[in-house]
XYZ file of C-alpha atoms in Angstrom:
570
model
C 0.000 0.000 0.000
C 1.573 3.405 -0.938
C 2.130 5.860 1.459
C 0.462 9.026 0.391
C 2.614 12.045 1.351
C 1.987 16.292 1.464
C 1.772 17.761 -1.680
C 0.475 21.391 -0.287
C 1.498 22.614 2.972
C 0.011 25.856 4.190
C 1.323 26.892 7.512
C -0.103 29.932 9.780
C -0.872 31.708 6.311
C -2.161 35.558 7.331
C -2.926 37.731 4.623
C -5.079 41.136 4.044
C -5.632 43.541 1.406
C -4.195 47.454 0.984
C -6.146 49.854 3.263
C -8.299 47.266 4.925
C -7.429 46.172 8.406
C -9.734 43.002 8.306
C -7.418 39.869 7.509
C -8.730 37.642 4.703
C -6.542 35.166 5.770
C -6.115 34.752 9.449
C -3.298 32.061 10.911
C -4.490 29.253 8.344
C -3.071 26.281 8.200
C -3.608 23.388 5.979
C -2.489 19.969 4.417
C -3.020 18.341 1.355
C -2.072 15.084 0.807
C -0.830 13.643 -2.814
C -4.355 12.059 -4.407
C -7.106 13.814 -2.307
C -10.183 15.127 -3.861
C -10.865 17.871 -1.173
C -13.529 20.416 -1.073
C -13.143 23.470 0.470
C -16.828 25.096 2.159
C -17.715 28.171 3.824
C -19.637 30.991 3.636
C -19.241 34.139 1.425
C -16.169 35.852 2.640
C -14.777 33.118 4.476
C -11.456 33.195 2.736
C -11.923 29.851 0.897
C -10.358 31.498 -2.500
C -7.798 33.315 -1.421
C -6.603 30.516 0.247
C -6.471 28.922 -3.033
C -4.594 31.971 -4.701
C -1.472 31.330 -2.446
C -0.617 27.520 -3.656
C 0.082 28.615 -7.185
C 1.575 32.197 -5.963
C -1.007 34.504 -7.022
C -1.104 35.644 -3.585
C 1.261 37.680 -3.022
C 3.129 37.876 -5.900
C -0.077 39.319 -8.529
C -2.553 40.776 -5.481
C -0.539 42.481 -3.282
C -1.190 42.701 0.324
C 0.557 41.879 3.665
C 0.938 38.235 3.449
C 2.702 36.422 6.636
C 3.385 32.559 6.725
C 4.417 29.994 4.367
C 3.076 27.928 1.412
C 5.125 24.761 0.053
C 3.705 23.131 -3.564
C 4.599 20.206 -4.937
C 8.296 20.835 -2.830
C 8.270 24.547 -3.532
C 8.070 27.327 -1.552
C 5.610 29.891 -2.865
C 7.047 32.724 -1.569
C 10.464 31.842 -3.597
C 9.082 30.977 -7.041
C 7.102 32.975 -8.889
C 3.336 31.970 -10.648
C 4.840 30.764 -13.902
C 6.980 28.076 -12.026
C 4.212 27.736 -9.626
C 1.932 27.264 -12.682
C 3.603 24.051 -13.959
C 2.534 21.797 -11.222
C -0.575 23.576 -9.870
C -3.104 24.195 -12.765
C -6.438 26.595 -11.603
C -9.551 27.132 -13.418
C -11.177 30.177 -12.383
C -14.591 30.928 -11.380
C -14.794 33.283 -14.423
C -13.684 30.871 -16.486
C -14.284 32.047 -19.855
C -11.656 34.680 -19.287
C -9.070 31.809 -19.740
C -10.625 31.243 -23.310
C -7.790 32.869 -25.430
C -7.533 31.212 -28.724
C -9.831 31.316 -31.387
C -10.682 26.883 -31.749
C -10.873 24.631 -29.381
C -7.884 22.595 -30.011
C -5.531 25.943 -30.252
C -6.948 26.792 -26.843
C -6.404 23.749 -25.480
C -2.873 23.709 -26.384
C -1.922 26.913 -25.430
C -0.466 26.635 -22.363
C 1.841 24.035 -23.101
C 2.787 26.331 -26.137
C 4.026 29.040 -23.760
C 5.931 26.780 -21.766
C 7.836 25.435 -25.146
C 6.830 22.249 -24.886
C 7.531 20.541 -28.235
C 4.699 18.067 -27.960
C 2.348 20.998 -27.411
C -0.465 20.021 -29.417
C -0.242 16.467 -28.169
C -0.631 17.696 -24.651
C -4.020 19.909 -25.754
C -5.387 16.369 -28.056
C -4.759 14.426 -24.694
C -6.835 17.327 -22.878
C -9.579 17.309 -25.430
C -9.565 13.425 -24.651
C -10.426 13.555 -20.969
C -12.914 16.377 -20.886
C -14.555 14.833 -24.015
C -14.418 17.424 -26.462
C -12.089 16.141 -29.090
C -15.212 15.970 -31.824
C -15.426 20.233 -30.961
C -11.153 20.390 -32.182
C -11.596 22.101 -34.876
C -14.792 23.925 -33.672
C -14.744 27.508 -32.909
C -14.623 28.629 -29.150
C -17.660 31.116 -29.204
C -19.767 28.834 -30.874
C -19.289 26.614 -27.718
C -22.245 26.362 -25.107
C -21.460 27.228 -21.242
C -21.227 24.239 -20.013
C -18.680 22.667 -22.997
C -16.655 26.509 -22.795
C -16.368 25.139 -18.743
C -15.040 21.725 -19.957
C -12.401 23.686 -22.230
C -11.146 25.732 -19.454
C -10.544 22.793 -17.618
C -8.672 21.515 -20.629
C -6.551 24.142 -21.305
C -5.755 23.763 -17.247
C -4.897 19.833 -17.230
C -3.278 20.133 -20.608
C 0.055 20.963 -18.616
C -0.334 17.702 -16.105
C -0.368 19.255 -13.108
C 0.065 17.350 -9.817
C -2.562 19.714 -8.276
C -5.833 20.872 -10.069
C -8.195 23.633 -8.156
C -11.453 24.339 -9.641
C -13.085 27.269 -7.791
C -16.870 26.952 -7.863
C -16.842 24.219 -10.779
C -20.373 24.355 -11.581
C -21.987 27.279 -10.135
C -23.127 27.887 -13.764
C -24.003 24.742 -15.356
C -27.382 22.491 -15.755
C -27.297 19.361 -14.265
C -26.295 17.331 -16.767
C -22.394 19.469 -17.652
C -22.545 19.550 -13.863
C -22.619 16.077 -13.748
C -20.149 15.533 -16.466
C -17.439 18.223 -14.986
C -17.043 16.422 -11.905
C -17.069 13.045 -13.624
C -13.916 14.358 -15.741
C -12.111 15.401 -12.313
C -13.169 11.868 -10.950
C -11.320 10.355 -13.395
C -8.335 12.559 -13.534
C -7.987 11.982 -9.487
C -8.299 7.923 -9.818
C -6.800 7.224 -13.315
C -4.329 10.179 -13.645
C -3.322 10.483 -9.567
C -4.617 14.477 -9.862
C -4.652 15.856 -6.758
C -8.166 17.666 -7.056
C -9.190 20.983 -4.912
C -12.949 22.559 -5.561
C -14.135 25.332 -3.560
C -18.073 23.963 -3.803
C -21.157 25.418 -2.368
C -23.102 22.335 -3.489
C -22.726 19.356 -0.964
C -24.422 16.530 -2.995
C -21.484 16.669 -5.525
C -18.950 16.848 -2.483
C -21.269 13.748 -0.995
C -20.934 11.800 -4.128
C -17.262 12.311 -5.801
C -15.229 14.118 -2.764
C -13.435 12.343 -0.171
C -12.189 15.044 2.223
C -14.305 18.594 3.802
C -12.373 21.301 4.284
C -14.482 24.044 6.587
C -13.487 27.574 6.625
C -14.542 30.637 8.135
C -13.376 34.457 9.106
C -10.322 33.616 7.109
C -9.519 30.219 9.507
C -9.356 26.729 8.567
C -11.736 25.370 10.939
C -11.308 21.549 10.363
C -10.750 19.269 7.528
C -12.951 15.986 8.207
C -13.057 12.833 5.981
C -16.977 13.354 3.518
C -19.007 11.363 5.799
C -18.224 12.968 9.322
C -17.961 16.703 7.244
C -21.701 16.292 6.080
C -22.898 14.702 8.941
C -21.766 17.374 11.550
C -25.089 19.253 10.364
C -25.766 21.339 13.530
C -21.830 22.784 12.959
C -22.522 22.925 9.047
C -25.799 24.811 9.795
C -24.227 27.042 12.197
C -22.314 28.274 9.499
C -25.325 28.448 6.479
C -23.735 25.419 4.632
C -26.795 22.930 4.116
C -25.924 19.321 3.915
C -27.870 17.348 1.412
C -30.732 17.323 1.349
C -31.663 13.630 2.892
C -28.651 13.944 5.027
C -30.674 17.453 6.629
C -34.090 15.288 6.546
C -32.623 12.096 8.556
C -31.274 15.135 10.947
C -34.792 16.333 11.118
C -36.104 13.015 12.386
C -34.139 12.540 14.706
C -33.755 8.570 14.332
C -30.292 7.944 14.869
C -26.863 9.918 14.618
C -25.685 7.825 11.300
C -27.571 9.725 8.269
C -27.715 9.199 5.096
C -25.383 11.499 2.526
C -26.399 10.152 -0.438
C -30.026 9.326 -2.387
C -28.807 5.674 -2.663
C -28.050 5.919 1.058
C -31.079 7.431 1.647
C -33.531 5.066 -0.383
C -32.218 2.299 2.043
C -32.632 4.646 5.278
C -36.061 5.856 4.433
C -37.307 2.474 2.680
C -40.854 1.295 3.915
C -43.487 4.094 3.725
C -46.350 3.546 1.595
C -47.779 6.056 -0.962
C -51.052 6.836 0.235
C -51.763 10.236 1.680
C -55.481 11.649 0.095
C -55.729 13.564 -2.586
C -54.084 15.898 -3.868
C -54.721 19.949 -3.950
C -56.414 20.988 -7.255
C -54.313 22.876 -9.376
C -55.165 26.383 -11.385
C -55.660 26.074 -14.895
C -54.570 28.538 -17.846
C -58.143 29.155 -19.216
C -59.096 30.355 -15.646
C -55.882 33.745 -15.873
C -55.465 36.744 -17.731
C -53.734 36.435 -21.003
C -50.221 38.657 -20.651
C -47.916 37.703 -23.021
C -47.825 35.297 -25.449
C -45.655 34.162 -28.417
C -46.929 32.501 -31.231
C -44.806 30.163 -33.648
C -41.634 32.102 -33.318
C -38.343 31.166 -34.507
C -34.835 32.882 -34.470
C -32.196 32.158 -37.245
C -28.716 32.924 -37.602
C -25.952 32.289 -39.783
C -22.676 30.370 -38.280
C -18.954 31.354 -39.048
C -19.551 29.234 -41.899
C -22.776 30.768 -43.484
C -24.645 27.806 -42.571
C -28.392 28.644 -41.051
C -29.108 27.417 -37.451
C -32.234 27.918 -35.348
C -31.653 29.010 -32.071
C -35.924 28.887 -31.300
C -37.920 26.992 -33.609
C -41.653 28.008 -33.877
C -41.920 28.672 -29.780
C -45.400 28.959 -28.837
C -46.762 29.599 -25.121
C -48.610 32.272 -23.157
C -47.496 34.016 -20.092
C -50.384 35.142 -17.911
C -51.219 37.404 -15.164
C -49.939 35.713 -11.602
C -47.610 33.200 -13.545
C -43.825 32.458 -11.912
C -42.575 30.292 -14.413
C -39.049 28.654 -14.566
C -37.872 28.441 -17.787
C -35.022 25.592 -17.652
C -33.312 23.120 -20.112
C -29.762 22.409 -20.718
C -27.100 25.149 -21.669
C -27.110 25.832 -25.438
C -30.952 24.525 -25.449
C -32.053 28.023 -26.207
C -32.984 29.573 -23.096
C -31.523 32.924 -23.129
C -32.763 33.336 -27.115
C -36.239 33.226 -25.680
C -35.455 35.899 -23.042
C -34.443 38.076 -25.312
C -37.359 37.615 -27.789
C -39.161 38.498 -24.347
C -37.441 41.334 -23.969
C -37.154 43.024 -27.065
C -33.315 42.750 -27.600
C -33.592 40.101 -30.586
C -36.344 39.892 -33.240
C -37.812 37.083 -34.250
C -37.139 35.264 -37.390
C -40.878 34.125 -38.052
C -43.542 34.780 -36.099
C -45.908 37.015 -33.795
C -45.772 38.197 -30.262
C -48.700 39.111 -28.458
C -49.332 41.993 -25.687
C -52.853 41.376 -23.662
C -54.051 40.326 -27.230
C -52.655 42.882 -29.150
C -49.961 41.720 -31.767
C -46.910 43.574 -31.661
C -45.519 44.508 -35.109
C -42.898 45.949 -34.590
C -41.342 45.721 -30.737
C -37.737 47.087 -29.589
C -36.530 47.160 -26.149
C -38.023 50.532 -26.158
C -41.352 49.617 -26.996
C -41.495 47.140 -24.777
C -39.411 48.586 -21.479
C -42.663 49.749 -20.337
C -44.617 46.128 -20.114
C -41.414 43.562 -19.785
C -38.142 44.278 -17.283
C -35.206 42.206 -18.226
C -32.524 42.009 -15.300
C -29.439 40.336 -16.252
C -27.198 37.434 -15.097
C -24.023 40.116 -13.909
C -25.659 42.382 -11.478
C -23.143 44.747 -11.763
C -24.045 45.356 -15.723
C -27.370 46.471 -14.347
C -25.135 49.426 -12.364
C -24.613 53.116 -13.693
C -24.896 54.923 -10.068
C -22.873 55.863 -7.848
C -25.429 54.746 -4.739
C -28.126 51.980 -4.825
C -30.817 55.167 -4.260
C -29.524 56.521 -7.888
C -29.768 53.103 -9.052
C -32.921 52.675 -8.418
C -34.381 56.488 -9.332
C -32.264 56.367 -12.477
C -35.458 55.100 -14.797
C -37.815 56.885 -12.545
C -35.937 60.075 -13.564
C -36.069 59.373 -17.032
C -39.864 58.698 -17.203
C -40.387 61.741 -14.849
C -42.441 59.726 -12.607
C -44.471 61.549 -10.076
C -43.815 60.734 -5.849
C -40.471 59.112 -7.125
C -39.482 59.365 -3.521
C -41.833 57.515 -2.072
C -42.256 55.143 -4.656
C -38.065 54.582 -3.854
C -38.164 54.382 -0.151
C -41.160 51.460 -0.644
C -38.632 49.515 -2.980
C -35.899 50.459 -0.832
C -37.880 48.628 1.913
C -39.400 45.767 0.297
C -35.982 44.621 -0.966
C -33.959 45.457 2.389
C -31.914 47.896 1.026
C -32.796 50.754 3.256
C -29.482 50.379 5.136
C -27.305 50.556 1.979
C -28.898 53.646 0.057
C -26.175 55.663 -0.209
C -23.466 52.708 -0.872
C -22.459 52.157 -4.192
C -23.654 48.977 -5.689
C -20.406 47.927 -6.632
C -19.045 47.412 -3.735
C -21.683 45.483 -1.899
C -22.017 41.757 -1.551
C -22.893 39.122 -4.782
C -26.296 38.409 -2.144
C -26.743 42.514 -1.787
C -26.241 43.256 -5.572
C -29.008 40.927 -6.660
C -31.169 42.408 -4.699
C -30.229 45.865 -5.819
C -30.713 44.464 -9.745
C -34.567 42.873 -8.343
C -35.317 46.428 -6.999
C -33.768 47.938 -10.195
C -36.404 45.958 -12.066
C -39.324 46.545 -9.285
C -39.092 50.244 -10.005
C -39.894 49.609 -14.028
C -43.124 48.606 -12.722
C -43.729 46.436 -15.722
C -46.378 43.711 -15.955
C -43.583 41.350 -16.755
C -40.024 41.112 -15.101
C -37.259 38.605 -16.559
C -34.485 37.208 -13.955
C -31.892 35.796 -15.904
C -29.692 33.305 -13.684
C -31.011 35.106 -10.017
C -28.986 33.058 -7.887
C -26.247 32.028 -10.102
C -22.589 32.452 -8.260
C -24.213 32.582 -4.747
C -23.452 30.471 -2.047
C -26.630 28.313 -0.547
C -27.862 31.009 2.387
C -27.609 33.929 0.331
C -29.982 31.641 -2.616
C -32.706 31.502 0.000
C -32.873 35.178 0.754
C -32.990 35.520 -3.060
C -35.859 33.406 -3.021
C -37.691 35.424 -0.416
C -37.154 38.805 -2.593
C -38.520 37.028 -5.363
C -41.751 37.175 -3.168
C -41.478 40.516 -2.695
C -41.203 41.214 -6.089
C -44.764 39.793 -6.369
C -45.710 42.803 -4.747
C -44.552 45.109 -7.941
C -44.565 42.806 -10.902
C -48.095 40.795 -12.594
C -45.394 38.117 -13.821
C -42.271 36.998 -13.012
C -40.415 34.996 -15.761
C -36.753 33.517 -14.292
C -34.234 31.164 -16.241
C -32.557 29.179 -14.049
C -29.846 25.819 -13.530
C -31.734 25.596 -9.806
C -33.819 22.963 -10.056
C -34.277 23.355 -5.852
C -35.576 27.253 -6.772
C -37.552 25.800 -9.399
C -39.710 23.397 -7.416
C -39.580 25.938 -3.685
C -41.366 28.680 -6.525
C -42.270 27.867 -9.970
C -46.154 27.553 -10.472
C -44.914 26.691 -14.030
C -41.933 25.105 -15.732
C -40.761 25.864 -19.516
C -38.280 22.660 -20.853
C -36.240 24.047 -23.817
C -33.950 21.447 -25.292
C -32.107 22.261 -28.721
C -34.346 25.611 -29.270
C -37.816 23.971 -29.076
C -40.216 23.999 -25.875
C -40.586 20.518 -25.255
C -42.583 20.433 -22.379
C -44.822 23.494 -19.911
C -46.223 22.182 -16.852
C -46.098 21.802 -12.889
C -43.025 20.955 -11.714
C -44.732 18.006 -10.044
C -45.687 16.541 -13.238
C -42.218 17.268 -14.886
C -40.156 15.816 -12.665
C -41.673 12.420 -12.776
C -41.344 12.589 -16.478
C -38.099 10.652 -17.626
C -37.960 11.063 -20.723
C -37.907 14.698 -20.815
C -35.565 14.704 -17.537
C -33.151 12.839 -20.047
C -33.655 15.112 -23.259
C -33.243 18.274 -21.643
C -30.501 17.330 -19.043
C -32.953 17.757 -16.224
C -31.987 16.405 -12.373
C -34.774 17.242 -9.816
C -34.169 17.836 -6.693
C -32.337 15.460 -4.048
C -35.321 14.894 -1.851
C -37.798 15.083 -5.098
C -35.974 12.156 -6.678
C -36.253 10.264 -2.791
C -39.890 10.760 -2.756
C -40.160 9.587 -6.384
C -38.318 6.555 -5.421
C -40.184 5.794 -2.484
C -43.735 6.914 -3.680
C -44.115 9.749 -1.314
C -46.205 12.633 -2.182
C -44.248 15.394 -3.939
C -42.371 16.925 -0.998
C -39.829 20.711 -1.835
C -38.426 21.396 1.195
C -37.366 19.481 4.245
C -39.865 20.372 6.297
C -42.694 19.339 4.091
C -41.436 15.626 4.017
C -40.600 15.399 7.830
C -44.567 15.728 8.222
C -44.516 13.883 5.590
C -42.854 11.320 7.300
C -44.864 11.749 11.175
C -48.121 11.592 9.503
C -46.990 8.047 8.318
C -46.252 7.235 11.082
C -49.143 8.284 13.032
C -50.998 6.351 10.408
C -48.902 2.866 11.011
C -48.516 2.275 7.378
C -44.236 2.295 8.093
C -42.406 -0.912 8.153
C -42.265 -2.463 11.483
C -45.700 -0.264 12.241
């Protein structure tokens, strides 16, 4: 049996930024041994990527700051070597990952870091890259014709095409449906057991860690608090909770009930654990129908064509139909590159259709712009910050106001400045506030439109799992402002907490609009559109439960079982 030995070796690292007393870094101290797959957790702020940025150098030697302690990689002192050296053994891939895309194909990009390095076999090294992240059929394919998800896979490429001993992903799918989800952490799977990679992810998402990772790394106020083997990590939920880092889903339900101390951490796991209740719990609630709401929107038959790099014609929507109505919160959700943010901009006004009509409370719209429809349909973006031309959240939020010369614009502010929590913060600038406080700036941005319709593109993409559910509770809020709310989302958990309706887009046609309920208990389009419900969905599915969201909906679940007898051993 080998012995596995340190391959990173931070020791009472301290570290804080120019002008700001706080330490981001404060006396941490960590080992990594050759061959882990280690996740690091914690909250926003917690220090979990800066920690990161001082085993390949980047801290201090690109962000400077007072740094104090030491950091050995792969037998090198960080503090004598600078990132290039660093580089060689210790590859990163960024959370903004598509700012490592810098060649024009796929296979150029993958080679290029080799190429810098003057490796001979350069192109060799970027082929063998393409190989593990399966995207050698894309070679030859251009990069920005590449979906999210596959642009993720060749950033990771371009990373592992110099072999590094240590590989650290930071947030690895914080932007990606399911299914890439899936496949990225498959890839690093196989680089840690086939290719000895030693893998680091900073992850918000504790299934994945349940499922591929094999040691928890918990951080907070700049500390490393403990680093635990998977099991004990996830199952030290009061700690984890503490902290606003949920477990998984059936490890937090087990917790719930109380039944032992030994819980469950995955849905295999958990099918086992929770095996033995029977389906029958009356009837279900009756659901609202279209034909009983108020027509708002609707799109009839419309398609969007473009020409590629190669004048060939591709559809990004193909003959889209569906109506939007009064009250609606619909998800609309399908894999990346299924056509998603097409539709939201037909919605919005920013693309025009190819072929057919849409539809204002019945009234066809012949010609609509952005400006023609800014009045009726509020678009907020992905990037918060692209939302921001203020230099205070107030000004933010007045800026359209101004421009419409709306009357009692102060009052009208001050009850959006309220409703979204933002009271406290009117005078900050935008910028500088939180990823949690920006997207609520962006909702309140889009609250003061007052349109019928608002359109959340990604809401709670790049925040950690706390900061998700207070986006979730604005969203309610926004109910307050808005007839509609229209979101495109990867958060299938978001989806089924607040979706009355879900749109499936897969390849640029709608393939499916219903209840989530209904959806996720449909395989087939699960499959097609690279769909994964929910942890504790997928339990109940397995179990035939009634269709439980949230924890505490299947703990009663569970009691009234019991209370019933109809458990095993009952």
């Amino acid at each position: 049996m080998r012995v596995s030995k340190p391959i990173v070796e931070i020791r009472n690292v301290s570290f804080h930024y120019p002008g700001n007393e706080k330490k981001v870094l404060n006396e941490a101290s960590l080992t990594v041994e050759e061959g882990d797959f280690l996740a690091i957790i914690g909250g926003n702020g917690s220090g979990k990527s800066t920690l990161c940025k001082t085993i390949n150098g980047l801290i201090p030697k690109f962000y400077v700051g007072e740094f104090e302690g030491e950091v050995v990689a792969d037998g090198l002192t960080a503090s004598e070597h600078d990132v290039a050296t660093l580089s060689k053994s210790i590859g990163y891939v960024y959370q903004d990952f598509e700012n490592q895309l810098l060649r024009p194909t796929v296979l150029d990009d993958a080679s290029f870091v080799p190429l810098n390095y003057g490796f001979a076999d350069f192109k060799e090294r970027g082929k063998w890259a393409l190989q593990v992240t399966g995207l050698s059929r894309l070679a030859k394919e251009f990069v920005w014709q590449l979906s999210g998800g596959q642009k993720h896979l060749l950033a990771l490429a371009g990373a592992i095409a110099m072999r590094p001993k240590v590989l650290i992903i930071d947030e690895p799918i914080a932007q990606l449906d399911p299914q890439h989800a899936k496949t990225i952490y498959d890839v690093l799977k196989n680089l840690n057991e086939e290719y000895g990679t030693t893998i680091i992810v900073i992850e918000h998402y504790t299934e994945f860690i349940a499922t591929y990772c094999k040691q928890v790394v918990l951080m907070d106020q700049g500390r490393v608090c403990w680093k635990k083997d998977v099991r004990e990590a996830l199952c030290s939920v009061e700690e984890l909770l503490a902290q606003q880092i949920f477990p998984p889903q059936v490890t937090l339900a087990a917790h719930s009930l109380k039944r032992n101390t030994s819980y469950p951490i995955t849905l295999d796991e958990a099918i086992g654990y929770f095996s033995g209740v029977t389906p029958h719990f009356g009837p279900l609630p009756e659901r609202n129908h279209h034909d009983e709401k108020v027509p708002v929107l609707a799109l009839k038959n419309i398609s969007v064509r473009y020409r590629t790099f190669g004048k060939q014609a591709k559809d990004a929507l193909h003959q889209v139909s569906t109506t939007f109505y009064k009250g609606d919160q619909v998800a609309l959700v399908g894999n990346n590159g299924a056509g998603k943010s097409s539709l939201l901009k037909i919605l919005g006004g920013i693309v025009k259709p190819t072929e057919g009509v849409m539809e204002l409370s019945g009234n066809p719209l012949k010609k609509f712009t952005p400006e023609t429809l800014s009045d009726h349909v509020a678009f907020v973006f992905q990037n918060a910050e692209e939302m921001f031309i203020d230099d205070s959240v107030r000004g933010e939020i007045e800026y359209y106001l101004k421009a419409r010369k709306v009357e009692n614009l102060d009052v009208l502010v001050d009850q959006i400045l309220a409703d979204f929590h933002l009271t406290d913060f009117q005078h900050h600038d935008a910028r500088l506030l939180s990823g949690g406080q920006q997207r609520r700036v962006s909702l309140a941005i889009g609250a003061a439109m007052r349109p019928s319709i608002i359109i959340l593109d990604e809401p709670t993409a790049n925040l950690d799992m706390a900061t998700k559910s207070n986006v979730v509770l604005m969203l309610e809020n926004l109910k307050k402002h808005v007839d509609t709310i229209i979101i495109a989302t990867h958060d299938m958990q978001l989806v089924a907490e607040w979706a009355n309706r879900m749109l499936v887009m897969h390849d640029g046609e709608l393939i499916a609009d219903d209840g989530s309920e209904d959806i996720f208990k449909q395989k087939e389009i699960l499959n097609r559109a690279g769909l994964v419900p929910p942890q504790l969905i997928r339990l109940c599915n397995q179990l035939d439960l009634p269709h439980c969201v949230t924890i505490d909906s299947f703990v009663e679940c569970w009691k009234q079982a019991e209370q019933r007898g109809v458990l095993n051993g009952s």
